[in-house]
mmCIF file of C-alpha atoms and ligand atoms in Angstrom:
data_model
loop_
_atom_site.group_PDB
_atom_site.id
_atom_site.type_symbol
_atom_site.label_atom_id
_atom_site.label_comp_id
_atom_site.label_asym_id
_atom_site.label_seq_id
_atom_site.Cartn_x
_atom_site.Cartn_y
_atom_site.Cartn_z
ATOM 1 C CA MET A 1 96.843 113.354 102.009
ATOM 2 C CA LEU A 2 93.813 113.181 104.263
ATOM 3 C CA SER A 3 93.504 116.172 106.557
ATOM 4 C CA HIS A 4 92.599 115.980 110.247
ATOM 5 C CA THR A 5 89.186 117.331 109.328
ATOM 6 C CA ASP A 6 88.702 114.512 106.808
ATOM 7 C CA ILE A 7 89.569 111.979 109.500
ATOM 8 C CA ASP A 8 87.447 113.634 112.215
ATOM 9 C CA ARG A 9 84.448 113.478 109.922
ATOM 10 C CA VAL A 10 84.634 109.688 109.579
ATOM 11 C CA PHE A 11 85.867 108.879 113.100
ATOM 12 C CA PHE A 12 83.844 106.963 115.720
ATOM 13 C CA SER A 13 85.023 105.991 119.186
ATOM 14 C CA VAL A 14 82.890 103.558 121.230
ATOM 15 C CA THR A 15 83.765 100.907 123.773
ATOM 16 C CA ASN A 16 80.533 99.030 123.225
ATOM 17 C CA LEU A 17 78.679 98.394 119.982
ATOM 18 C CA SER A 18 75.387 99.370 121.584
ATOM 19 C CA ASP A 19 76.783 102.929 121.895
ATOM 20 C CA LEU A 20 77.412 103.188 118.167
ATOM 21 C CA ASP A 21 75.110 105.459 116.189
ATOM 22 C CA ASP A 22 74.324 103.046 113.332
ATOM 23 C CA GLU A 23 72.481 105.638 111.255
ATOM 24 C CA LYS A 24 75.310 108.112 111.501
ATOM 25 C CA LEU A 25 77.845 105.441 110.546
ATOM 26 C CA ARG A 26 75.829 104.515 107.453
ATOM 27 C CA SER A 27 75.482 108.115 106.368
ATOM 28 C CA VAL A 28 79.209 108.761 106.902
ATOM 29 C CA LEU A 29 79.950 105.741 104.708
ATOM 30 C CA ASP A 30 77.520 106.913 102.030
ATOM 31 C CA GLU A 31 79.193 110.298 101.912
ATOM 32 C CA ASN A 32 82.847 109.329 102.356
ATOM 33 C CA SER A 33 83.167 105.670 101.263
ATOM 34 C CA PHE A 34 85.091 104.895 104.441
ATOM 35 C CA ALA A 35 84.904 105.203 108.231
ATOM 36 C CA ILE A 36 87.128 104.509 111.228
ATOM 37 C CA ILE A 37 86.056 102.966 114.553
ATOM 38 C CA THR A 38 88.228 102.747 117.646
ATOM 39 C CA GLY A 39 87.526 101.356 121.116
ATOM 40 C CA LEU A 40 85.971 97.985 120.283
ATOM 41 C CA ILE A 41 89.243 96.064 119.962
ATOM 42 C CA THR A 42 92.286 96.825 122.101
ATOM 43 C CA GLU A 43 95.844 97.082 120.889
ATOM 44 C CA ASP A 44 96.772 94.405 123.460
ATOM 45 C CA GLU A 45 94.310 91.931 121.948
ATOM 46 C CA ILE A 46 96.036 92.318 118.604
ATOM 47 C CA LEU A 47 99.545 92.104 120.081
ATOM 48 C CA GLU A 48 98.574 88.935 121.983
ATOM 49 C CA GLY A 49 96.932 87.515 118.851
ATOM 50 C CA LYS A 50 100.064 88.113 116.809
ATOM 51 C CA LYS A 51 102.178 86.509 119.501
ATOM 52 C CA ALA A 52 99.962 83.397 119.409
ATOM 53 C CA LEU A 53 100.146 83.429 115.625
ATOM 54 C CA ARG A 54 103.953 83.523 115.725
ATOM 55 C CA ASN A 55 104.087 80.712 118.284
ATOM 56 C CA ALA A 56 101.786 78.468 116.263
ATOM 57 C CA PHE A 57 103.326 79.319 112.904
ATOM 58 C CA SER A 58 105.107 76.725 110.804
ATOM 59 C CA ILE A 59 105.862 76.874 107.081
ATOM 60 C CA ASP A 60 104.984 73.175 106.976
ATOM 61 C CA ASN A 61 101.371 74.310 107.277
ATOM 62 C CA ASP A 62 101.553 76.514 104.171
ATOM 63 C CA LYS A 63 99.016 74.972 101.805
ATOM 64 C CA PRO A 64 99.112 75.679 98.056
ATOM 65 C CA ALA A 65 97.906 78.932 96.540
ATOM 66 C CA THR A 66 94.806 77.337 95.083
ATOM 67 C CA GLY A 67 92.811 74.115 94.912
ATOM 68 C CA GLU A 68 91.587 73.815 98.501
ATOM 69 C CA SER A 69 88.121 72.415 99.138
ATOM 70 C CA PRO A 70 85.378 74.793 100.289
ATOM 71 C CA GLU A 71 85.144 72.826 103.558
ATOM 72 C CA SER A 72 88.839 73.152 104.362
ATOM 73 C CA ILE A 73 88.733 76.929 104.893
ATOM 74 C CA GLN A 74 85.773 76.615 107.264
ATOM 75 C CA LYS A 75 88.336 75.378 109.782
ATOM 76 C CA ASN A 76 91.711 76.705 110.903
ATOM 77 C CA TYR A 77 93.675 76.599 107.660
ATOM 78 C CA GLN A 78 96.855 78.284 106.458
ATOM 79 C CA LYS A 79 97.764 78.905 102.837
ATOM 80 C CA LEU A 80 100.344 80.902 100.942
ATOM 81 C CA SER A 81 98.953 82.524 97.808
ATOM 82 C CA ILE A 82 101.478 83.581 95.214
ATOM 83 C CA GLY A 83 100.791 84.318 91.573
ATOM 84 C CA GLY A 84 98.233 85.977 89.374
ATOM 85 C CA GLY A 85 95.668 85.283 86.666
ATOM 86 C CA GLU A 86 96.818 81.825 85.647
ATOM 87 C CA LEU A 87 95.820 80.478 89.046
ATOM 88 C CA ARG A 88 92.308 81.778 89.376
ATOM 89 C CA GLU A 89 89.465 83.337 87.455
ATOM 90 C CA LYS A 90 90.327 86.825 88.536
ATOM 91 C CA ASP A 91 93.619 88.208 87.276
ATOM 92 C CA LEU A 92 94.848 89.552 90.562
ATOM 93 C CA SER A 93 98.527 89.342 91.379
ATOM 94 C CA LYS A 94 99.197 88.545 95.018
ATOM 95 C CA CYS A 95 101.664 87.305 97.569
ATOM 96 C CA VAL A 96 99.811 86.792 100.836
ATOM 97 C CA ARG A 97 99.577 84.154 103.525
ATOM 98 C CA THR A 98 96.088 83.572 104.896
ATOM 99 C CA PHE A 99 95.300 82.140 108.318
ATOM 100 C CA TYR A 100 91.614 81.187 108.150
ATOM 101 C CA ASN A 101 90.242 81.160 111.696
ATOM 102 C CA PRO A 102 86.420 80.975 111.574
ATOM 103 C CA ILE A 103 84.566 81.985 114.720
ATOM 104 C CA PHE A 104 83.101 78.470 114.956
ATOM 105 C CA SER A 105 86.580 76.863 114.839
ATOM 106 C CA PRO A 106 88.945 76.593 117.860
ATOM 107 C CA ASP A 107 90.114 80.058 118.949
ATOM 108 C CA ILE A 108 93.816 79.292 118.575
ATOM 109 C CA TYR A 109 94.936 82.938 118.334
ATOM 110 C CA GLY A 110 92.657 84.524 120.940
ATOM 111 C CA LEU A 111 91.223 86.830 118.292
ATOM 112 C CA ARG A 112 87.618 85.746 118.751
ATOM 113 C CA ASN A 113 86.399 89.040 120.203
ATOM 114 C CA ALA A 114 88.207 91.080 117.558
ATOM 115 C CA PHE A 115 86.646 89.095 114.710
ATOM 116 C CA ARG A 116 83.217 89.148 116.320
ATOM 117 C CA GLN A 117 83.263 92.941 116.752
ATOM 118 C CA ALA A 118 84.348 93.481 113.155
ATOM 119 C CA ALA A 119 81.761 91.006 111.815
ATOM 120 C CA MET A 120 78.967 92.736 113.744
ATOM 121 C CA ILE A 121 80.089 96.058 112.257
ATOM 122 C CA ARG A 122 79.948 94.459 108.801
ATOM 123 C CA ASN A 123 76.379 93.339 109.475
ATOM 124 C CA ILE A 124 75.306 96.733 110.816
ATOM 125 C CA VAL A 125 76.660 98.690 107.845
ATOM 126 C CA THR A 126 75.381 96.198 105.312
ATOM 127 C CA GLY A 127 71.891 96.096 106.809
ATOM 128 C CA PHE A 128 71.867 92.557 108.160
ATOM 129 C CA ASP A 129 70.921 91.503 111.697
ATOM 130 C CA LYS A 130 73.866 92.178 113.988
ATOM 131 C CA ASP A 131 74.606 88.476 114.565
ATOM 132 C CA PHE A 132 73.961 87.257 111.010
ATOM 133 C CA ALA A 133 76.200 84.396 109.775
ATOM 134 C CA ILE A 134 78.798 84.835 112.514
ATOM 135 C CA ASP A 135 78.522 81.813 114.814
ATOM 136 C CA SER A 136 77.408 79.404 112.129
ATOM 137 C CA VAL A 137 76.545 79.075 108.451
ATOM 138 C CA GLN A 138 73.295 80.964 108.076
ATOM 139 C CA ASP A 139 71.109 81.187 105.015
ATOM 140 C CA GLY A 140 74.032 79.990 102.877
ATOM 141 C CA PHE A 141 76.542 82.526 104.212
ATOM 142 C CA TRP A 142 79.361 82.381 106.748
ATOM 143 C CA THR A 143 82.058 84.657 108.073
ATOM 144 C CA ALA A 144 85.540 83.931 106.731
ATOM 145 C CA SER A 145 87.360 85.507 109.661
ATOM 146 C CA ARG A 146 91.057 85.392 108.922
ATOM 147 C CA VAL A 147 94.418 87.065 109.223
ATOM 148 C CA HIS A 148 96.190 88.131 106.052
ATOM 149 C CA HIS A 149 99.973 88.246 106.273
ATOM 150 C CA TYR A 150 101.827 90.170 103.579
ATOM 151 C CA PRO A 151 105.458 89.131 104.016
ATOM 152 C CA ALA A 152 108.276 91.648 104.019
ATOM 153 C CA GLY A 153 110.125 91.347 100.733
ATOM 154 C CA GLY A 154 107.208 91.969 98.391
ATOM 155 C CA GLY A 155 103.950 90.740 99.957
ATOM 156 C CA HIS A 156 101.173 92.449 97.981
ATOM 157 C CA MET A 157 97.731 92.336 96.425
ATOM 158 C CA ALA A 158 97.142 94.185 93.158
ATOM 159 C CA GLU A 159 94.692 97.071 93.156
ATOM 160 C CA HIS A 160 91.088 95.952 92.645
ATOM 161 C CA VAL A 161 87.449 96.348 93.555
ATOM 162 C CA ASP A 162 85.722 93.343 95.131
ATOM 163 C CA ASP A 163 83.614 91.150 92.914
ATOM 164 C CA TYR A 164 81.453 89.133 95.307
ATOM 165 C CA VAL A 165 79.052 92.007 95.810
ATOM 166 C CA PRO A 166 76.541 90.831 93.169
ATOM 167 C CA THR A 167 75.767 87.701 95.199
ATOM 168 C CA VAL A 168 74.694 89.737 98.187
ATOM 169 C CA VAL A 169 72.883 92.261 96.008
ATOM 170 C CA GLU A 170 71.012 89.507 94.222
ATOM 171 C CA LYS A 171 69.951 87.765 97.418
ATOM 172 C CA TYR A 172 69.250 90.669 99.745
ATOM 173 C CA GLY A 173 69.083 93.777 97.594
ATOM 174 C CA VAL A 174 72.041 95.312 99.422
ATOM 175 C CA ASP A 175 73.382 97.955 97.062
ATOM 176 C CA ALA A 176 76.844 98.407 98.512
ATOM 177 C CA TYR A 177 79.135 96.162 100.416
ATOM 178 C CA PHE A 178 81.326 97.528 103.155
ATOM 179 C CA GLN A 179 84.381 95.641 104.242
ATOM 180 C CA PRO A 180 85.624 96.148 107.787
ATOM 181 C CA LEU A 181 89.313 95.554 108.225
ATOM 182 C CA ILE A 182 91.146 95.223 111.540
ATOM 183 C CA VAL A 183 94.439 97.119 111.643
ATOM 184 C CA MET A 184 97.058 94.644 112.910
ATOM 185 C CA SER A 185 100.339 96.312 111.930
ATOM 186 C CA GLN A 186 101.926 99.723 112.072
ATOM 187 C CA LYS A 187 103.677 101.376 109.182
ATOM 188 C CA GLY A 188 106.431 103.920 109.760
ATOM 189 C CA ASP A 189 110.121 104.619 110.132
ATOM 190 C CA ASP A 190 110.259 104.013 113.908
ATOM 191 C CA ASP A 191 111.890 100.781 115.028
ATOM 192 C CA SER A 192 108.664 99.954 116.854
ATOM 193 C CA CYS A 193 106.800 99.783 113.523
ATOM 194 C CA ASP A 194 106.209 96.533 111.636
ATOM 195 C CA TYR A 195 107.132 97.778 108.175
ATOM 196 C CA ARG A 196 108.286 100.905 106.378
ATOM 197 C CA LYS A 197 107.176 100.770 102.767
ATOM 198 C CA GLY A 198 104.029 99.874 100.832
ATOM 199 C CA GLY A 199 101.107 98.268 102.668
ATOM 200 C CA GLY A 200 97.310 98.371 102.662
ATOM 201 C CA TYR A 201 95.574 101.315 101.032
ATOM 202 C CA PHE A 202 92.346 102.448 99.442
ATOM 203 C CA VAL A 203 91.984 105.226 96.910
ATOM 204 C CA ILE A 204 90.194 108.450 97.864
ATOM 205 C CA ASP A 205 90.078 111.341 95.375
ATOM 206 C CA GLY A 206 92.750 109.667 93.256
ATOM 207 C CA GLU A 207 95.183 109.263 96.147
ATOM 208 C CA ARG A 208 96.249 106.164 98.020
ATOM 209 C CA VAL A 209 95.456 106.299 101.731
ATOM 210 C CA TYR A 210 97.892 104.032 103.634
ATOM 211 C CA TYR A 211 95.879 103.592 106.806
ATOM 212 C CA ASP A 212 98.438 101.536 108.808
ATOM 213 C CA SER A 213 100.570 104.675 108.994
ATOM 214 C CA PHE A 214 98.093 106.714 111.047
ATOM 215 C CA LEU A 215 95.767 104.198 112.761
ATOM 216 C CA LYS A 216 96.552 102.153 115.865
ATOM 217 C CA MET A 217 96.338 98.380 116.020
ATOM 218 C CA GLY A 218 92.808 97.267 116.850
ATOM 219 C CA THR A 219 91.216 100.091 114.869
ATOM 220 C CA ILE A 220 88.481 98.981 112.502
ATOM 221 C CA VAL A 221 88.580 100.644 109.074
ATOM 222 C CA ILE A 222 85.495 100.203 106.922
ATOM 223 C CA TYR A 223 85.571 100.910 103.225
ATOM 224 C CA ASN A 224 83.192 100.559 100.357
ATOM 225 C CA THR A 225 84.453 97.625 98.285
ATOM 226 C CA LYS A 226 83.497 99.508 95.126
ATOM 227 C CA ILE A 227 86.432 101.856 95.682
ATOM 228 C CA LEU A 228 89.872 100.760 94.511
ATOM 229 C CA HIS A 229 92.004 99.124 97.174
ATOM 230 C CA GLY A 230 95.034 96.883 97.422
ATOM 231 C CA VAL A 231 98.267 96.193 99.220
ATOM 232 C CA GLU A 232 101.397 97.738 97.763
ATOM 233 C CA GLU A 233 104.573 95.610 97.945
ATOM 234 C CA VAL A 234 105.609 95.523 101.611
ATOM 235 C CA ASP A 235 109.261 96.407 102.279
ATOM 236 C CA PRO A 236 110.543 95.281 98.864
ATOM 237 C CA ASP A 237 114.117 96.121 99.856
ATOM 238 C CA ILE A 238 114.182 93.228 102.356
ATOM 239 C CA ALA A 239 114.811 89.671 101.119
ATOM 240 C CA PHE A 240 111.669 87.511 101.122
ATOM 241 C CA ARG A 241 111.818 84.550 103.496
ATOM 242 C CA GLN A 242 109.012 82.044 103.738
ATOM 243 C CA ASP A 243 109.815 81.275 107.382
ATOM 244 C CA ASN A 244 109.580 84.881 108.550
ATOM 245 C CA LEU A 245 106.348 86.402 109.811
ATOM 246 C CA SER A 246 107.611 89.975 109.527
ATOM 247 C CA GLY A 247 105.763 92.338 107.232
ATOM 248 C CA ARG A 248 102.160 93.386 107.444
ATOM 249 C CA CYS A 249 99.077 91.690 108.926
ATOM 250 C CA SER A 250 95.412 92.648 108.744
ATOM 251 C CA GLY A 251 92.203 91.021 109.973
ATOM 252 C CA LEU A 252 89.185 90.425 107.743
ATOM 253 C CA VAL A 253 85.662 89.123 108.268
ATOM 254 C CA THR A 254 84.310 88.835 104.738
ATOM 255 C CA MET A 255 80.939 87.189 104.262
ATOM 256 C CA TYR A 256 81.479 84.101 102.095
ATOM 257 C CA ARG A 257 78.924 82.029 100.241
ATOM 258 C CA ASP A 258 78.804 78.501 101.627
ATOM 259 C CA PHE A 259 79.714 76.265 98.662
ATOM 260 C CA SER A 260 80.284 73.200 100.817
ATOM 261 C CA MET A 261 76.561 72.418 100.809
ATOM 262 C CA LYS A 262 76.416 71.839 97.043
HETATM 263 FE FE1 LIG B 1 89.319 93.364 98.108
#
Protein backbone atom coordinates (compact mmCIF):
# COMPACT_ATOMS: atom_id res chain seq x y z
CA MET A 1 0.00 0.00 0.00
CA LEU A 2 1.16 3.52 -0.72
CA SER A 3 1.47 5.65 2.39
CA HIS A 4 0.27 9.25 2.69
CA THR A 5 3.90 10.31 2.56
CA ASP A 6 4.39 8.42 -0.72
CA ILE A 7 1.37 10.21 -2.17
CA ASP A 8 2.34 13.65 -0.81
CA ARG A 9 5.72 13.32 -2.46
CA VAL A 10 4.22 12.91 -5.94
CA PHE A 11 1.21 15.22 -5.52
CA PHE A 12 0.71 18.50 -7.41
CA SER A 13 -2.30 20.79 -7.17
CA VAL A 14 -2.64 23.64 -9.70
CA THR A 15 -5.63 25.31 -11.29
CA ASN A 16 -3.62 26.57 -14.23
CA LEU A 17 -0.85 24.82 -16.13
CA SER A 18 1.29 27.94 -16.03
CA ASP A 19 1.50 27.47 -12.23
CA LEU A 20 2.95 23.99 -12.56
CA ASP A 21 6.61 23.57 -11.68
CA ASP A 22 7.66 21.56 -14.77
CA GLU A 23 11.15 20.81 -13.46
CA LYS A 24 9.84 19.52 -10.17
CA LEU A 25 7.28 17.34 -11.95
CA ARG A 26 9.98 15.80 -14.14
CA SER A 27 12.23 15.09 -11.20
CA VAL A 28 9.35 13.55 -9.21
CA LEU A 29 8.65 11.28 -12.19
CA ASP A 30 12.31 10.33 -12.51
CA GLU A 31 12.44 9.35 -8.86
CA ASN A 32 9.01 7.77 -8.41
CA SER A 33 7.83 6.65 -11.88
CA PHE A 34 4.47 8.30 -11.26
CA ALA A 35 2.87 11.60 -10.24
CA ILE A 36 -0.60 12.93 -9.48
CA ILE A 37 -2.03 16.31 -10.56
CA THR A 38 -5.32 17.75 -9.37
CA GLY A 39 -7.05 21.05 -10.15
CA LEU A 40 -6.79 21.16 -13.94
CA ILE A 41 -9.93 19.13 -14.65
CA THR A 42 -13.03 19.31 -12.46
CA GLU A 43 -15.07 16.38 -11.26
CA ASP A 44 -18.13 18.04 -12.85
CA GLU A 45 -16.48 18.06 -16.28
CA ILE A 46 -16.01 14.32 -16.04
CA LEU A 47 -19.53 13.68 -14.72
CA GLU A 48 -20.99 15.79 -17.55
CA GLY A 49 -18.76 14.02 -20.08
CA LYS A 50 -19.93 10.62 -18.89
CA LYS A 51 -23.53 11.75 -19.06
CA ALA A 52 -23.02 12.84 -22.69
CA LEU A 53 -21.29 9.55 -23.40
CA ARG A 54 -24.24 7.59 -21.99
CA ASN A 55 -26.73 9.66 -23.97
CA ALA A 56 -24.87 9.18 -27.24
CA PHE A 57 -24.06 5.52 -26.64
CA SER A 58 -25.44 2.78 -28.85
CA ILE A 59 -24.13 -0.77 -29.24
CA ASP A 60 -24.89 -0.41 -32.95
CA ASN A 61 -21.79 1.79 -33.09
CA ASP A 62 -19.52 -0.92 -31.66
CA LYS A 63 -17.01 -1.57 -34.44
CA PRO A 64 -14.96 -4.78 -34.55
CA ALA A 65 -11.97 -5.40 -32.30
CA THR A 66 -9.50 -4.97 -35.13
CA GLY A 67 -9.17 -4.07 -38.80
CA GLU A 68 -10.12 -0.39 -38.74
CA SER A 69 -8.32 2.00 -41.07
CA PRO A 70 -5.81 4.46 -39.59
CA GLU A 71 -8.03 7.33 -40.79
CA SER A 72 -11.15 6.03 -39.05
CA ILE A 73 -9.81 6.56 -35.52
CA GLN A 74 -8.82 10.15 -36.32
CA LYS A 75 -12.54 10.89 -36.05
CA ASN A 76 -15.16 10.04 -33.44
CA TYR A 77 -15.12 6.25 -33.55
CA GLN A 78 -16.30 3.54 -31.17
CA LYS A 79 -14.97 0.00 -31.05
CA LEU A 80 -15.23 -2.97 -28.74
CA SER A 81 -11.96 -4.86 -28.39
CA ILE A 82 -12.20 -8.40 -27.10
CA GLY A 83 -9.58 -11.10 -27.43
CA GLY A 84 -5.86 -11.58 -27.25
CA GLY A 85 -2.83 -12.50 -29.34
CA GLU A 86 -4.60 -13.99 -32.32
CA LEU A 87 -6.05 -10.60 -33.18
CA ARG A 88 -2.98 -8.43 -33.13
CA GLU A 89 0.79 -8.52 -33.08
CA LYS A 90 1.00 -8.05 -29.36
CA ASP A 91 -0.37 -10.87 -27.23
CA LEU A 92 -2.39 -8.74 -24.89
CA SER A 93 -5.72 -10.02 -23.65
CA LYS A 94 -8.35 -7.31 -23.38
CA CYS A 95 -12.01 -6.49 -23.13
CA VAL A 96 -12.40 -2.74 -23.55
CA ARG A 97 -14.60 -0.36 -25.48
CA THR A 98 -12.82 2.66 -26.92
CA PHE A 99 -14.47 5.96 -27.78
CA TYR A 100 -11.92 7.79 -29.95
CA ASN A 101 -12.62 11.52 -29.69
CA PRO A 102 -9.69 13.46 -31.20
CA ILE A 103 -9.40 17.12 -30.25
CA PHE A 104 -9.80 18.08 -33.92
CA SER A 105 -13.07 16.11 -34.22
CA PRO A 106 -16.50 17.39 -33.02
CA ASP A 107 -16.54 17.71 -29.22
CA ILE A 108 -19.52 15.40 -28.73
CA TYR A 109 -18.80 14.62 -25.06
CA GLY A 110 -17.69 18.05 -23.84
CA LEU A 111 -14.35 16.60 -22.78
CA ARG A 112 -12.23 18.91 -24.91
CA ASN A 113 -10.68 20.81 -22.00
CA ALA A 114 -9.95 17.62 -20.07
CA PHE A 115 -8.14 16.04 -23.03
CA ARG A 116 -6.27 19.24 -23.81
CA GLN A 117 -4.99 19.60 -20.23
CA ALA A 118 -3.84 15.98 -20.13
CA ALA A 119 -2.18 16.22 -23.56
CA MET A 120 -0.28 19.36 -22.53
CA ILE A 121 0.93 17.52 -19.41
CA ARG A 122 2.10 14.67 -21.66
CA ASN A 123 4.07 17.15 -23.76
CA ILE A 124 5.60 18.87 -20.74
CA VAL A 125 6.81 15.65 -19.11
CA THR A 126 8.04 14.18 -22.36
CA GLY A 127 9.95 17.31 -23.34
CA PHE A 128 7.88 18.45 -26.30
CA ASP A 129 6.45 21.93 -26.84
CA LYS A 130 3.32 22.30 -24.73
CA ASP A 131 0.97 22.36 -27.75
CA PHE A 132 2.73 19.70 -29.83
CA ALA A 133 0.46 17.44 -31.95
CA ILE A 134 -2.72 18.36 -30.08
CA ASP A 135 -4.85 20.44 -32.45
CA SER A 136 -3.64 18.75 -35.61
CA VAL A 137 -1.29 16.11 -36.98
CA GLN A 138 2.16 17.54 -36.44
CA ASP A 139 5.44 16.13 -37.63
CA GLY A 140 3.76 12.75 -38.18
CA PHE A 141 2.18 12.55 -34.71
CA TRP A 142 -1.30 13.18 -33.35
CA THR A 143 -3.12 12.87 -30.06
CA ALA A 144 -5.44 9.86 -29.81
CA SER A 145 -7.65 11.37 -27.13
CA ARG A 146 -10.19 8.77 -26.13
CA VAL A 147 -12.25 7.23 -23.38
CA HIS A 148 -11.63 3.61 -22.46
CA HIS A 149 -14.61 1.77 -21.02
CA TYR A 150 -13.94 -1.49 -19.19
CA PRO A 151 -17.38 -3.07 -18.80
CA ALA A 152 -18.54 -4.56 -15.53
CA GLY A 153 -18.47 -8.33 -15.87
CA GLY A 154 -14.82 -8.74 -16.79
CA GLY A 155 -13.57 -5.68 -18.70
CA HIS A 156 -9.77 -5.85 -18.50
CA MET A 157 -6.39 -5.32 -20.12
CA ALA A 158 -3.58 -7.75 -19.31
CA GLU A 159 -0.53 -6.42 -17.51
CA HIS A 160 2.05 -4.93 -19.88
CA VAL A 161 4.57 -2.21 -20.57
CA ASP A 162 3.92 0.03 -23.58
CA ASP A 163 5.76 -0.73 -26.78
CA TYR A 164 5.44 2.44 -28.86
CA VAL A 165 8.20 4.17 -26.95
CA PRO A 166 10.96 3.28 -29.44
CA THR A 167 9.30 5.38 -32.14
CA VAL A 168 9.48 8.50 -30.02
CA VAL A 169 12.97 7.64 -28.78
CA GLU A 170 14.18 7.12 -32.32
CA LYS A 171 12.72 10.37 -33.61
CA TYR A 172 13.29 12.73 -30.70
CA GLY A 173 15.73 11.02 -28.36
CA VAL A 174 13.16 10.99 -25.56
CA ASP A 175 14.35 8.30 -23.18
CA ALA A 176 11.15 7.67 -21.27
CA TYR A 177 7.54 8.04 -22.14
CA PHE A 178 5.05 9.18 -19.56
CA GLN A 179 1.39 8.45 -20.02
CA PRO A 180 -1.11 10.78 -18.38
CA LEU A 181 -4.41 9.17 -17.57
CA ILE A 182 -7.59 10.99 -16.54
CA VAL A 183 -9.42 9.32 -13.66
CA MET A 184 -13.06 8.98 -14.76
CA SER A 185 -14.44 6.40 -12.31
CA GLN A 186 -14.36 5.69 -8.62
CA LYS A 187 -13.62 2.32 -7.11
CA GLY A 188 -15.01 1.35 -3.72
CA ASP A 189 -17.76 -0.31 -1.74
CA ASP A 190 -19.97 2.80 -1.45
CA ASP A 191 -23.08 2.86 -3.61
CA SER A 192 -21.82 6.12 -5.09
CA CYS A 193 -18.81 4.31 -6.59
CA ASP A 194 -18.74 3.01 -10.16
CA TYR A 195 -17.24 -0.40 -9.44
CA ARG A 196 -15.99 -2.52 -6.56
CA LYS A 197 -13.41 -4.97 -7.82
CA GLY A 198 -10.39 -4.92 -10.13
CA GLY A 199 -9.68 -1.82 -12.21
CA GLY A 200 -6.71 0.21 -13.42
CA TYR A 201 -3.38 -0.22 -11.66
CA PHE A 202 0.35 0.17 -12.07
CA VAL A 203 2.99 -1.75 -10.18
CA ILE A 204 5.20 0.03 -7.64
CA ASP A 205 7.68 -1.99 -5.56
CA GLY A 206 5.99 -5.22 -6.62
CA GLU A 207 2.52 -4.09 -5.55
CA ARG A 208 -0.47 -3.09 -7.63
CA VAL A 209 -1.63 0.47 -6.99
CA TYR A 210 -5.36 0.75 -7.83
CA TYR A 211 -5.55 4.51 -8.26
CA ASP A 212 -9.33 4.81 -8.84
CA SER A 213 -9.81 3.85 -5.20
CA PHE A 214 -8.09 6.92 -3.75
CA LEU A 215 -8.15 9.60 -6.48
CA LYS A 216 -11.10 11.79 -7.43
CA MET A 217 -12.53 12.01 -10.93
CA GLY A 218 -10.66 14.60 -12.98
CA THR A 219 -7.33 13.79 -11.36
CA ILE A 220 -4.49 13.25 -13.81
CA VAL A 221 -2.21 10.32 -12.98
CA ILE A 222 1.05 10.15 -14.89
CA TYR A 223 3.10 6.99 -15.00
CA ASN A 224 6.20 5.84 -16.74
CA THR A 225 5.07 3.40 -19.43
CA LYS A 226 8.12 1.25 -18.70
CA ILE A 227 6.53 0.16 -15.43
CA LEU A 228 4.01 -2.67 -15.50
CA HIS A 229 0.39 -1.58 -15.71
CA GLY A 230 -2.97 -3.00 -16.67
CA VAL A 231 -6.63 -3.22 -15.81
CA GLU A 232 -7.70 -6.12 -13.63
CA GLU A 233 -11.10 -7.68 -14.45
CA VAL A 234 -13.74 -5.14 -13.41
CA ASP A 235 -16.53 -6.53 -11.21
CA PRO A 236 -16.29 -10.10 -12.52
CA ASP A 237 -19.20 -11.18 -10.31
CA ILE A 238 -21.65 -9.12 -12.41
CA ALA A 239 -22.95 -10.52 -15.72
CA PHE A 240 -21.40 -8.85 -18.77
CA ARG A 241 -23.87 -6.94 -20.93
CA GLN A 242 -22.84 -5.25 -24.13
CA ASP A 243 -25.56 -2.61 -23.79
CA ASN A 244 -24.50 -1.47 -20.33
CA LEU A 245 -22.02 1.33 -19.78
CA SER A 246 -21.42 0.44 -16.13
CA GLY A 247 -17.91 -0.50 -15.08
CA ARG A 248 -14.81 1.62 -15.31
CA CYS A 249 -13.84 4.51 -17.61
CA SER A 250 -10.54 6.33 -18.03
CA GLY A 251 -9.32 9.08 -20.36
CA LEU A 252 -6.14 8.81 -22.41
CA VAL A 253 -4.20 11.13 -24.70
CA THR A 254 -1.53 8.87 -26.17
CA MET A 255 0.64 10.26 -28.93
CA TYR A 256 0.05 8.13 -32.03
CA ARG A 257 2.10 7.92 -35.19
CA ASP A 258 0.09 9.13 -38.17
CA PHE A 259 -0.05 6.13 -40.53
CA SER A 260 -2.78 7.62 -42.69
CA MET A 261 -0.22 9.60 -44.68
CA LYS A 262 1.51 6.50 -46.05
FE1 LIG B 1 -0.31 0.62 -21.70
